[in-house]
XYZ file of C-alpha atoms in Angstrom:
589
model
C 187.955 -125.179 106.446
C 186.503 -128.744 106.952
C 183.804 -130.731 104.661
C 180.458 -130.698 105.843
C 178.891 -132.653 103.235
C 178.226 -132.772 99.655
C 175.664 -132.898 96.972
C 176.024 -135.294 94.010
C 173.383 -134.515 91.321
C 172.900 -136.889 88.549
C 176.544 -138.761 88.580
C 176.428 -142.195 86.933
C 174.463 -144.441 89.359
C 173.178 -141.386 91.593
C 170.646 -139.378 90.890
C 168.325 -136.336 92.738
C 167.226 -138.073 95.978
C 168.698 -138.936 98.850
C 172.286 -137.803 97.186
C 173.536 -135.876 100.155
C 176.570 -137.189 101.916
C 176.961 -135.808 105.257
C 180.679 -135.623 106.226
C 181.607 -136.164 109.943
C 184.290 -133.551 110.774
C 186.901 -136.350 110.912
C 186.511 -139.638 109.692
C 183.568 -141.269 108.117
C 183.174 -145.081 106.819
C 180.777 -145.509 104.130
C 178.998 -148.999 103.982
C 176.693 -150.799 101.290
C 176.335 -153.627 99.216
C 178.171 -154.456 96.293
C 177.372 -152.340 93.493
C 175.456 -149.997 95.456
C 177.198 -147.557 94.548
C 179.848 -146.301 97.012
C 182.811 -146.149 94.508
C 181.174 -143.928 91.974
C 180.284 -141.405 95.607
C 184.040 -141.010 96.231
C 184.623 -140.533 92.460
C 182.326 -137.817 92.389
C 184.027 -136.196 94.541
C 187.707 -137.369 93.934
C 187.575 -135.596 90.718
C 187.266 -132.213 92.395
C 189.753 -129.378 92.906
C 188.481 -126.492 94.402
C 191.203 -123.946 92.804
C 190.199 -125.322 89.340
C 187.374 -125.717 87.059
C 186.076 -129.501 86.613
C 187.006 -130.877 83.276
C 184.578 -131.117 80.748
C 184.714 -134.835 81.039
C 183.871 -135.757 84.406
C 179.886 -133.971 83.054
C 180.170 -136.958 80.519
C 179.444 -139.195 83.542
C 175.544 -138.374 83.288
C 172.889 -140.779 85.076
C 171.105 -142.698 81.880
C 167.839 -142.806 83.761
C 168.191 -138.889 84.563
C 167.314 -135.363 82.103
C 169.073 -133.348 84.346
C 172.635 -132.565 84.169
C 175.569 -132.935 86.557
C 176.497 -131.139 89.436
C 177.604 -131.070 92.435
C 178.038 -128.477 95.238
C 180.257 -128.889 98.452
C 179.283 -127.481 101.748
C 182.603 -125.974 104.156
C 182.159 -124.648 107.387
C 185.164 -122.586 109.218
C 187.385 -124.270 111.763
C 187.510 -122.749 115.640
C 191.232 -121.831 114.725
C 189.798 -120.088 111.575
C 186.904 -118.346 113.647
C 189.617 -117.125 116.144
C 191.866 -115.867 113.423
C 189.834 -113.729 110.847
C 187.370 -112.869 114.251
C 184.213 -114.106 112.289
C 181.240 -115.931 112.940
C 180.640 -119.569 111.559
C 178.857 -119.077 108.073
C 178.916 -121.919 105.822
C 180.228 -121.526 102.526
C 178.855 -123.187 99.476
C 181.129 -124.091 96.029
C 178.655 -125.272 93.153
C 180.419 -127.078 89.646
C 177.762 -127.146 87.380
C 179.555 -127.359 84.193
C 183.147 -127.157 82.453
C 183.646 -123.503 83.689
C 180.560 -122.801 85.558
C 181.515 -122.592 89.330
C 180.507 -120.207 92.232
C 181.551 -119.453 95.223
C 178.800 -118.280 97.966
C 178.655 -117.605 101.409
C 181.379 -117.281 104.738
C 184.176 -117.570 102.168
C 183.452 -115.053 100.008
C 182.487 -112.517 102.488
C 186.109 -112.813 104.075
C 187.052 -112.220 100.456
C 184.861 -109.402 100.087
C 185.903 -107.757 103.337
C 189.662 -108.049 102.603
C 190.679 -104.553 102.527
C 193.776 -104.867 100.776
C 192.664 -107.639 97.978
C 189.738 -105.021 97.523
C 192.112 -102.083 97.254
C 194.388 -103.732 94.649
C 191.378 -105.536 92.405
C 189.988 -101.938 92.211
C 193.675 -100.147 91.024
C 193.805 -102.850 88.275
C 190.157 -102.443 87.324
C 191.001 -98.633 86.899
C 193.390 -99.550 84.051
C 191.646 -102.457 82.123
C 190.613 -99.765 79.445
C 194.134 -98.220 79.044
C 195.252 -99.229 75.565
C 198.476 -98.472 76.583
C 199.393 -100.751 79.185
C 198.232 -104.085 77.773
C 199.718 -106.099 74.859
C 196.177 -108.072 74.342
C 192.689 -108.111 74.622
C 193.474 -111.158 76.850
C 194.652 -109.650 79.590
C 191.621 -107.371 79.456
C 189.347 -110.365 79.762
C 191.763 -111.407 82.838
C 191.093 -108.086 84.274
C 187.420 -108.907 84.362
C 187.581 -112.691 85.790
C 189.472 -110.747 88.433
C 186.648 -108.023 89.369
C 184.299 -111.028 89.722
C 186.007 -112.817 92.088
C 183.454 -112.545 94.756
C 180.893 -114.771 93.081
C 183.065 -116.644 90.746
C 185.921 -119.339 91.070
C 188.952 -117.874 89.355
C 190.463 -121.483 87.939
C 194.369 -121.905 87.938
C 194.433 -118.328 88.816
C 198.344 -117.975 89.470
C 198.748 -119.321 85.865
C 196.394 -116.086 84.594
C 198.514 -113.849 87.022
C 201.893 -115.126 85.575
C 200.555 -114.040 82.067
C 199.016 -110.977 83.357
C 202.209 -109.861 84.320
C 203.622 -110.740 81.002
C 200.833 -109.011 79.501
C 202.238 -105.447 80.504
C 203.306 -103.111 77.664
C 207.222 -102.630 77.989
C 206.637 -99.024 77.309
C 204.303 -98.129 80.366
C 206.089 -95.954 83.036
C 204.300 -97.297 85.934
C 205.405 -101.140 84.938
C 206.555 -101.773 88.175
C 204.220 -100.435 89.922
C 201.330 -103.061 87.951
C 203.558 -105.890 88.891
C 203.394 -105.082 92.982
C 199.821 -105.121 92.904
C 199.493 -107.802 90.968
C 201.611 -109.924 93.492
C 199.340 -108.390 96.261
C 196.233 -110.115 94.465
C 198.188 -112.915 93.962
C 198.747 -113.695 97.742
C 195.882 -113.039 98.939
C 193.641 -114.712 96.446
C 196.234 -117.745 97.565
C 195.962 -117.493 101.227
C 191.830 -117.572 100.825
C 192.463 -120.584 98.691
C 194.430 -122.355 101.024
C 192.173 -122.815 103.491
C 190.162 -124.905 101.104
C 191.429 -128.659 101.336
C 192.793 -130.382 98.854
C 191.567 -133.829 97.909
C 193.322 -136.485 97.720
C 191.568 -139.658 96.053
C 192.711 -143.268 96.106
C 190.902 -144.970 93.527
C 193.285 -148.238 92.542
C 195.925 -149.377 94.846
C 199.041 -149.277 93.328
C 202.251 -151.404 94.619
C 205.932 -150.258 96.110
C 208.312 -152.653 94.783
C 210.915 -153.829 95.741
C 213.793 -153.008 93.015
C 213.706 -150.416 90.602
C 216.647 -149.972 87.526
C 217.728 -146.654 87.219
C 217.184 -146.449 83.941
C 213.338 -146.192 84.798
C 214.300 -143.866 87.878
C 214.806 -141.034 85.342
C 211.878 -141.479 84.250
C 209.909 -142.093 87.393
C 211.541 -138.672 88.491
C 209.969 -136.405 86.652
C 206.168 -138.169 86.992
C 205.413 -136.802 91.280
C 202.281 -139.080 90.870
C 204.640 -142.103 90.703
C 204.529 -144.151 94.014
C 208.388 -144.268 94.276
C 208.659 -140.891 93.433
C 206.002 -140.198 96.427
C 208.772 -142.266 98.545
C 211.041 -140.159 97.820
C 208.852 -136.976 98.580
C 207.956 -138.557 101.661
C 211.285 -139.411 102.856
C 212.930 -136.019 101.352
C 215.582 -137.762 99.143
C 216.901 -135.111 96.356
C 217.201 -135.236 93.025
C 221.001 -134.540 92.724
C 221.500 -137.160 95.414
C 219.696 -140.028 93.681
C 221.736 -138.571 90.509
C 225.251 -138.266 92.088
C 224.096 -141.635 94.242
C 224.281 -143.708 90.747
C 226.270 -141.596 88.293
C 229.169 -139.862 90.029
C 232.817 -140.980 89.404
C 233.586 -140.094 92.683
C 233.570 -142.648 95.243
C 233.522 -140.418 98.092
C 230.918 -138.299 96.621
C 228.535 -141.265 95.797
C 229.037 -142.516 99.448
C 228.068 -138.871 100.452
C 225.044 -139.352 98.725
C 223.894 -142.730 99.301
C 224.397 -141.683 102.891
C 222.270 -139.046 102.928
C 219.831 -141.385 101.099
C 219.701 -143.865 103.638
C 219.445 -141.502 106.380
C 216.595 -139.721 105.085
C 214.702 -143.009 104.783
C 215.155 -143.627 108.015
C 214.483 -140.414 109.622
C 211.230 -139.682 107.893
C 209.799 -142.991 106.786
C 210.831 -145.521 109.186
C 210.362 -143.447 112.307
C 207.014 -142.129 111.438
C 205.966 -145.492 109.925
C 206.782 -147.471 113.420
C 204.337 -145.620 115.004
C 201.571 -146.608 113.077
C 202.310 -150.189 112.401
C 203.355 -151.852 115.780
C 202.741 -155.319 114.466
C 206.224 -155.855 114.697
C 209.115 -153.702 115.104
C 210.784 -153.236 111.552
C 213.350 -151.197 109.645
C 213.066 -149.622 106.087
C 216.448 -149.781 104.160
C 217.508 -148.523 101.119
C 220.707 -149.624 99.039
C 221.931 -148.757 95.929
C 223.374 -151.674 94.371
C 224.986 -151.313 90.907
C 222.291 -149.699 88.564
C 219.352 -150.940 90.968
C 217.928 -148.981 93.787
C 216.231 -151.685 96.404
C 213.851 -151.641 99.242
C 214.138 -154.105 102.279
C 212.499 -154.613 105.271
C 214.453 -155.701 108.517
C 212.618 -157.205 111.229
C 215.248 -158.571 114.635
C 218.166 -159.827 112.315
C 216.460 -161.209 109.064
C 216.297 -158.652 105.841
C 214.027 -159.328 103.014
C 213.192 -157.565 99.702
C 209.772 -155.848 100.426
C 207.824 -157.970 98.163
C 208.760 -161.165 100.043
C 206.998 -159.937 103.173
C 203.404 -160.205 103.279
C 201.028 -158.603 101.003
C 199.487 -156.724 104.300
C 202.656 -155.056 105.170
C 203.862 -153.792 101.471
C 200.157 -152.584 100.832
C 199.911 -150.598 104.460
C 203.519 -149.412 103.600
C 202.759 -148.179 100.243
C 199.426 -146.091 101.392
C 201.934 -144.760 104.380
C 204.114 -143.415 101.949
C 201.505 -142.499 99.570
C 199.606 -140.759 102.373
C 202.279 -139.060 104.208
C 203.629 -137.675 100.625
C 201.050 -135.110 100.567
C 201.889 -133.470 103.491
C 202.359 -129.632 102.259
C 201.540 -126.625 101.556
C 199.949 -126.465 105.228
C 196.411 -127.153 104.008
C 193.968 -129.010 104.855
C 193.231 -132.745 102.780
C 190.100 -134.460 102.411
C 191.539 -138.389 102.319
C 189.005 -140.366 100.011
C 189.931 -144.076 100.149
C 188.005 -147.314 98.291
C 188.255 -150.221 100.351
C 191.271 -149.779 102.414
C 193.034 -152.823 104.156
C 191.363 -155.249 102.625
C 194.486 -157.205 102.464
C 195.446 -156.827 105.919
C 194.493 -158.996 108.488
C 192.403 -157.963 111.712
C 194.970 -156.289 113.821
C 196.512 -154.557 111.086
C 193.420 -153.079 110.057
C 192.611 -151.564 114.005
C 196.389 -150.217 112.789
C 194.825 -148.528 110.078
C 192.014 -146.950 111.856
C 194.498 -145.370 114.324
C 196.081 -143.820 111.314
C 193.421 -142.328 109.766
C 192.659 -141.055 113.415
C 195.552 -139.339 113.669
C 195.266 -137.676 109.804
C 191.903 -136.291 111.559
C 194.144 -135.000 114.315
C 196.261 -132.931 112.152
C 192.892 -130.979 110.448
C 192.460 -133.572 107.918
C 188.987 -135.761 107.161
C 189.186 -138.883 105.784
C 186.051 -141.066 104.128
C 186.212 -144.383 103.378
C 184.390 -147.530 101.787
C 184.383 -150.978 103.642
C 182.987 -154.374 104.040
C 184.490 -155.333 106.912
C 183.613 -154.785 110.601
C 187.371 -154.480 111.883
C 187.316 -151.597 109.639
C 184.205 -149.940 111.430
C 185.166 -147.716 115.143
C 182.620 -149.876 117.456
C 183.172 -147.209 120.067
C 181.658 -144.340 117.543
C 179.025 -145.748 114.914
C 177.916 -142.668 114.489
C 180.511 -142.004 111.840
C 179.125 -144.315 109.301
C 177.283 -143.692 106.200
C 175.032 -146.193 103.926
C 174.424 -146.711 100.772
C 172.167 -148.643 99.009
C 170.602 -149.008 95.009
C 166.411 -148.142 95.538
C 164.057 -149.536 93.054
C 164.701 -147.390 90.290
C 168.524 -148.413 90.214
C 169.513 -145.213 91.508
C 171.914 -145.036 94.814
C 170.762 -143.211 97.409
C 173.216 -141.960 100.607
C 171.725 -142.310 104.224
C 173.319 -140.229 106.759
C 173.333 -143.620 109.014
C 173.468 -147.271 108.257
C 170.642 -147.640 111.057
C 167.895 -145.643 109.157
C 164.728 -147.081 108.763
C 164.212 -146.155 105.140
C 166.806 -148.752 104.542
C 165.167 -151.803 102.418
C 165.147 -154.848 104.628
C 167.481 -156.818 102.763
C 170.156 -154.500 102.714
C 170.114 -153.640 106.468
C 170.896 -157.119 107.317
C 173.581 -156.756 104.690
C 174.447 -153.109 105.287
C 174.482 -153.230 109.217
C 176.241 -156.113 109.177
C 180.159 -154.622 109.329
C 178.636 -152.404 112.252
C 176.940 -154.916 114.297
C 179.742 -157.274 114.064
C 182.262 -154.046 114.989
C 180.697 -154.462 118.298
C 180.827 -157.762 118.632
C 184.504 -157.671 117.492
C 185.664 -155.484 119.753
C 184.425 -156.844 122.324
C 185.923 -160.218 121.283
C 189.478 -158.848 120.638
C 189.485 -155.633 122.233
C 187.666 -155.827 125.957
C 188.828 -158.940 127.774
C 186.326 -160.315 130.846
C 186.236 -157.861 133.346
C 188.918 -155.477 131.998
C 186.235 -152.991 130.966
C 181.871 -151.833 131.672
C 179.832 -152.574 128.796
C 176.222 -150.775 128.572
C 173.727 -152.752 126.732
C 171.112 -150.279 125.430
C 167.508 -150.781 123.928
C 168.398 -149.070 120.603
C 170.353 -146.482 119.147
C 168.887 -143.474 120.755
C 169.348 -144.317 124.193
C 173.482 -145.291 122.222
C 173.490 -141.548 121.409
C 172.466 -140.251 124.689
C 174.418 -142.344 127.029
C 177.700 -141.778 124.467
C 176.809 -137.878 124.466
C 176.744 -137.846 128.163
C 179.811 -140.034 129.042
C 182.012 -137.833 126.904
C 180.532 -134.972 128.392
C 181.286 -136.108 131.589
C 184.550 -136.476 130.806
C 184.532 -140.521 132.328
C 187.468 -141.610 132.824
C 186.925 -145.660 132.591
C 186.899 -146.350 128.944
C 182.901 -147.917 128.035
C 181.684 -149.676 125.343
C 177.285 -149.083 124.849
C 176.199 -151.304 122.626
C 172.925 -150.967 120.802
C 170.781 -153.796 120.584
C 168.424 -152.834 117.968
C 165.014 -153.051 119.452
C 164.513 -154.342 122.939
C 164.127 -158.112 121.898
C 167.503 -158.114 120.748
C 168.760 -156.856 124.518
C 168.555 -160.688 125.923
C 170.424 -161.976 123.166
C 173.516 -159.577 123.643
C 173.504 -160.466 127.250
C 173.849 -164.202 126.337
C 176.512 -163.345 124.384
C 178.384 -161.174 127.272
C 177.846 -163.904 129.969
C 179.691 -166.596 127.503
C 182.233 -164.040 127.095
C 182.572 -163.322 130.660
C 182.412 -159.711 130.107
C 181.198 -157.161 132.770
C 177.806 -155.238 131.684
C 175.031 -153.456 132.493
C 171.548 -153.052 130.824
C 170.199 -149.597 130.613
C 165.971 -150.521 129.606
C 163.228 -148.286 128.947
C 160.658 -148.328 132.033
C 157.349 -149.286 129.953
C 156.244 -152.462 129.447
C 158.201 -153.328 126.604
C 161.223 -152.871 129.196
C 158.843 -154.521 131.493
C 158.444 -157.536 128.828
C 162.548 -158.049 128.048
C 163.201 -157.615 132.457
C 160.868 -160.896 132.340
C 163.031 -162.617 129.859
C 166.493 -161.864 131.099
C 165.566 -162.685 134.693
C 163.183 -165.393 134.285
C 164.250 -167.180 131.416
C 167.541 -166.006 131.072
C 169.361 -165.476 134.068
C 167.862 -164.836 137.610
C 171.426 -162.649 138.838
C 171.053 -160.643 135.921
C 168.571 -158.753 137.744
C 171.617 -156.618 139.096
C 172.573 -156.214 136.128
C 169.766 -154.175 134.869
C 168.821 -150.546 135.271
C 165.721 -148.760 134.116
C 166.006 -145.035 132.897
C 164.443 -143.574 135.868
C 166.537 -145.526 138.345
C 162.957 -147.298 139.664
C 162.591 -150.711 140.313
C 160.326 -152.894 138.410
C 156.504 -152.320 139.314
C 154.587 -152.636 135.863
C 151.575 -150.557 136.929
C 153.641 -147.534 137.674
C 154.720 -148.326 134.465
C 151.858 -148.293 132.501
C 150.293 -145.077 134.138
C 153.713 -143.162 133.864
C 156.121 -144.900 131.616
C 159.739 -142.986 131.293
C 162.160 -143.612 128.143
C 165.681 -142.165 127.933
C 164.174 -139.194 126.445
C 162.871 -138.464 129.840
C 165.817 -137.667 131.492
C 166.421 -134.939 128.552
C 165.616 -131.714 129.433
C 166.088 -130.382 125.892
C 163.734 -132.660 124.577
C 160.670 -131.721 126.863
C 161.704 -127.745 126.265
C 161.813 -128.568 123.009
C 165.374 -126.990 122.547
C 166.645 -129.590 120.044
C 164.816 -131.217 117.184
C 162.305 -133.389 117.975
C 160.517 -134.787 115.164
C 161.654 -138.490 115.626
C 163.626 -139.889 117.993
C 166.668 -140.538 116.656
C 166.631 -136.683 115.031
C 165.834 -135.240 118.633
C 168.883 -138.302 119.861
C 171.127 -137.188 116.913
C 170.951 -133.070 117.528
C 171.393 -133.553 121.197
C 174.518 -136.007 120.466
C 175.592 -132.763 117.703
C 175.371 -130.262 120.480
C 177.439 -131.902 123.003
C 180.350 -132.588 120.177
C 179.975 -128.639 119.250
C 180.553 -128.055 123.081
C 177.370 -126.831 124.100
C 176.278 -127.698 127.634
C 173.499 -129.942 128.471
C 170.621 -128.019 131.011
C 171.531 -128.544 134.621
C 168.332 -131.464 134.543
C 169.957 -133.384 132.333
C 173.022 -133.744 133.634
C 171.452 -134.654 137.217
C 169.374 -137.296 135.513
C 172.456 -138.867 133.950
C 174.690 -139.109 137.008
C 171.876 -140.005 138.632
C 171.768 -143.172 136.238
C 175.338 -143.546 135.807
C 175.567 -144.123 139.622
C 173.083 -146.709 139.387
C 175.186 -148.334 136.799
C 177.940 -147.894 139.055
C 180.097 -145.411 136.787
């Protein structure tokens, strides 16, 4: 099951309004001024587990300004592959914490619980025997009993713990011991295997450092603490125990090169390999040595080794979340990534690195969210993926479900849109060289939406970058921009006389060529009294806007369901897809 957003209710800064974040199914960046709240959003959620009740604590974190409580409630929806499998349709399932053990469970989730003939079959035999005062040593396994028949509304926290003791709970004396046990393990399983398609979360909320020598004296303690980041090294790599043990403490000399071996190989395998293709700054090795009572990290790049923490403060950070990362690889589920201000240490090309990773922790069912300030950090070819946040009058932080919405105070859109406006330009600057590559300038971003919607739809081959200008009195200033670059681009305009207005500018006062540069929606050439007695916009050339098949209260909702539709592979009418190869010839696509 994947995120689909969640509701924060009354959390330290955030309060009952606008406290929705909307998850995209893969990666979302989260953007906002300092202290506007963006840390305490992934705490909120960072905290949660959804196979356990919340600590009583985390309700301590109430809003001052607020008489409500806490809570919070997560929205799922089902995967295709989990559609396909249990042959269901997509219902969206709802998990509500509203205090220390106060969580329910509601919708498609529960129903697959409820219509799991088998879990049904054995929660009913053990209800049948809760009132035996034979068969149980204590009223607590009684009151286990009854959590257990209410598993269809209620979460059933650390439930294989309650199992275990159930189990243990069974007189000595009763004949059909056995018996208990076996259905008890059939609950077990499959309350497990409805759990596990829940993600799990993992939250990084403080960067913590691999070094690059640690005594083994500390080892044995490090090994029994899995949170530790060396001990996530070794998870990650799949170094034993015993070998680490044997590595440092046999007498043997044969057996602790057997182990140091098998040490160094690991690290290798399973770090190094996967780590190379993530980071292709430069092409480096990860080795491990055990030297005396110290176990060391180096870093090998051509012939030169050096302790980790003489290389850069870029590489041991992006090494360290690597390993912390790739650590939590297991149990097959699903795991929501939440991660404060990633990279910031890294410089520009390491960061695209970055990016790429958590692109390809998407592609393996995973979602990740992140904070950010900076625009190499932002996907310029999908801005559709961020989220804003910003403090309103009152102090409280409200979530937008776009850092382009106009509800946005002026004074943090210049600040908030900033990392996304200078993505574009960035990526243009580093990414898309003159003439390698067909950049679309576009009036806003509605027509961004539309045009993106379509080329993906389309399946286009030749990779293009639309760029949103804003407003359409932006347009001439991101073709000034292009032409000192030397880039190739088009302009898609409205055909009104505000498209009329900006053609006048770029070819009068800009650039007379441009004028084969530009394209209006309808494919017409410029004649403003057509214009004015039948203007077009890019909603024009959308059927499902005139039918009135998708949303259409704004703009940018009507731009934003039709973009939602194509993504959830549902075909454009047969109009609309005519009118945009119709305009896509005209830009020559």
């Amino acid at each position: 099951m994947r995120v689909v957003g969640v509701y924060i209710n009354n959390y330290k800064s955030i309060g009952e309004m606008k406290n929705y974040l909307k998850l995209d199914p893969k990666v979302t960046a989260l953007i906002g001024k300092n202290e506007s709240g963006k840390s305490n959003v992934l705490e909120a959620i960072g905290q949660l587990s959804f196979e356990k009740n919340l600590r009583s604590s985390y309700f301590d974190n109430k809003n001052r300004m607020s008489l409500e409580d806490v809570s919070i409630h997560v929205d799922f929806e089902f995967t295709e592959k989990e559609l396909e499998k249990y042959e269901i349709e997509q219902e969206k399932t709802k998990i509500i914490f509203s205090g220390p053990s106060e969580t329910i469970v509601e919708g498609g989730l529960i129903d697959l619980i409820k219509g799991d003939e088998q879990l049904q079959k054995a929660l009913q035999e053990l209800g049948n025997l809760k009132s035996s005062k034979n068969i149980w040593k204590s009223d607590n396994s009684v009151k286990t009993v009854n959590e257990l028949e209410n598993l269809c509304t209620n979460q059933i926290s650390n439930y294989e713990t309650k199992l275990n003791n159930l189990k243990k709970g069974i007189s000595r004396d009763y004949e059909g011991k056995d018996g208990l046990i076996q259905t008890i393990g059939v609950i077990r399983d499959r309350i497990e295997g409805f759990y596990n398609l829940l993600p799990q979360i993992y939250y990084r909320s403080k960067d913590v450092q691999l070094q690059s020598s640690y005594k083994y004296d500390d080892i044995k303690n490090i090994l029994e603490d899995e949170t530790h980041i060396l001990s996530r090294f070794f998870i990650a790599a799949g170094i034993k125990k015993e070998d680490i043990i044997r590595g440092f403490e046999s007498k043997s000399s044969g057996e602790k090169r057997t182990a140091k071996n098998k040490i160094e190989g690991a690290t290798k395998k399973n770090i190094e390999t996967e780590f190379k293709e993530f980071y292709n700054q430069e092409n480096i090795e990860i080795q491990v040595e055990l030297e005396g009572q110290l176990f060391k990290i180096y870093v090998k790049t051509g012939d030169v080794a050096m302790d980790l923490t003489e290389r850069s403060n870029g590489l041991q950070w992006y090494l360290t979340i690597f390993i912390d990362i790739f650590s939590n690889y297991y149990n097959d589920r699903p795991i929501l990534f939440l991660l404060d201000e990633p990279g910031v240490h890294l410089h520009v090309n390491a960061q695209k690195e970055l990016l790429n990773f958590f692109s390809h922790l998407a592609d393996k069912q995973n979602q990740v969210v992140y904070t950010t300030h900076s625009p190499y950090m932002i996907d310029g070819s999908n801005i559709l993926n961020v989220r804003a946040t910003e403090k309103g009058i009152d102090g409280n932080t409200l979530i937008y479900k776009n850092a382009y919405d106009q509800e946005l105070s002026k004074d943090t859109k210049m600040e908030t849109l900033s990392p996304v406006i200078n993505a574009l330009g960035a990526d243009l600057k580093f990414n898309f060289g003159p003439s390698q590559n067909l950049n679309i300038v576009t009036e806003g971003i509605t027509d961004y939406m539309y045009i993106k919607a379509m080329l993906e739809y389309l399946k286009v081959d030749r990779k293009i970058n639309v760029i949103p200008s804003a407003g359409v009195g932006n347009v001439n200033r991101i073709a000034s921009i292009l032409i000192g670059w030397g880039c190739d681009f088009k302009i898609v305009l409205d055909y009104d006389k505000a498209g009329h207005d900006e053609y006048i500018v770029l070819v009068d006062k800009l650039d007379s060529s441009l004028k084969e540069n530009i394209v209006f929606v309808n494919c017409e050439e410029d004649d403003i009294e057509e214009m004015k007695k039948d203007p077009k916009t890019i909603e024009s050339l959308v059927a499902e806007v005139k039918e009135g098949t998708i949303e259409n209260t704004s703009k940018r909702l009507a731009a934003n369901g039709f973009y939602e539709r194509i993504k959830s592979n549902i075909d454009p009418m047969p109009e609309t897809v005519d009118n945009f190869m119709r305009l896509f010839s005209r830009l020559r696509i």
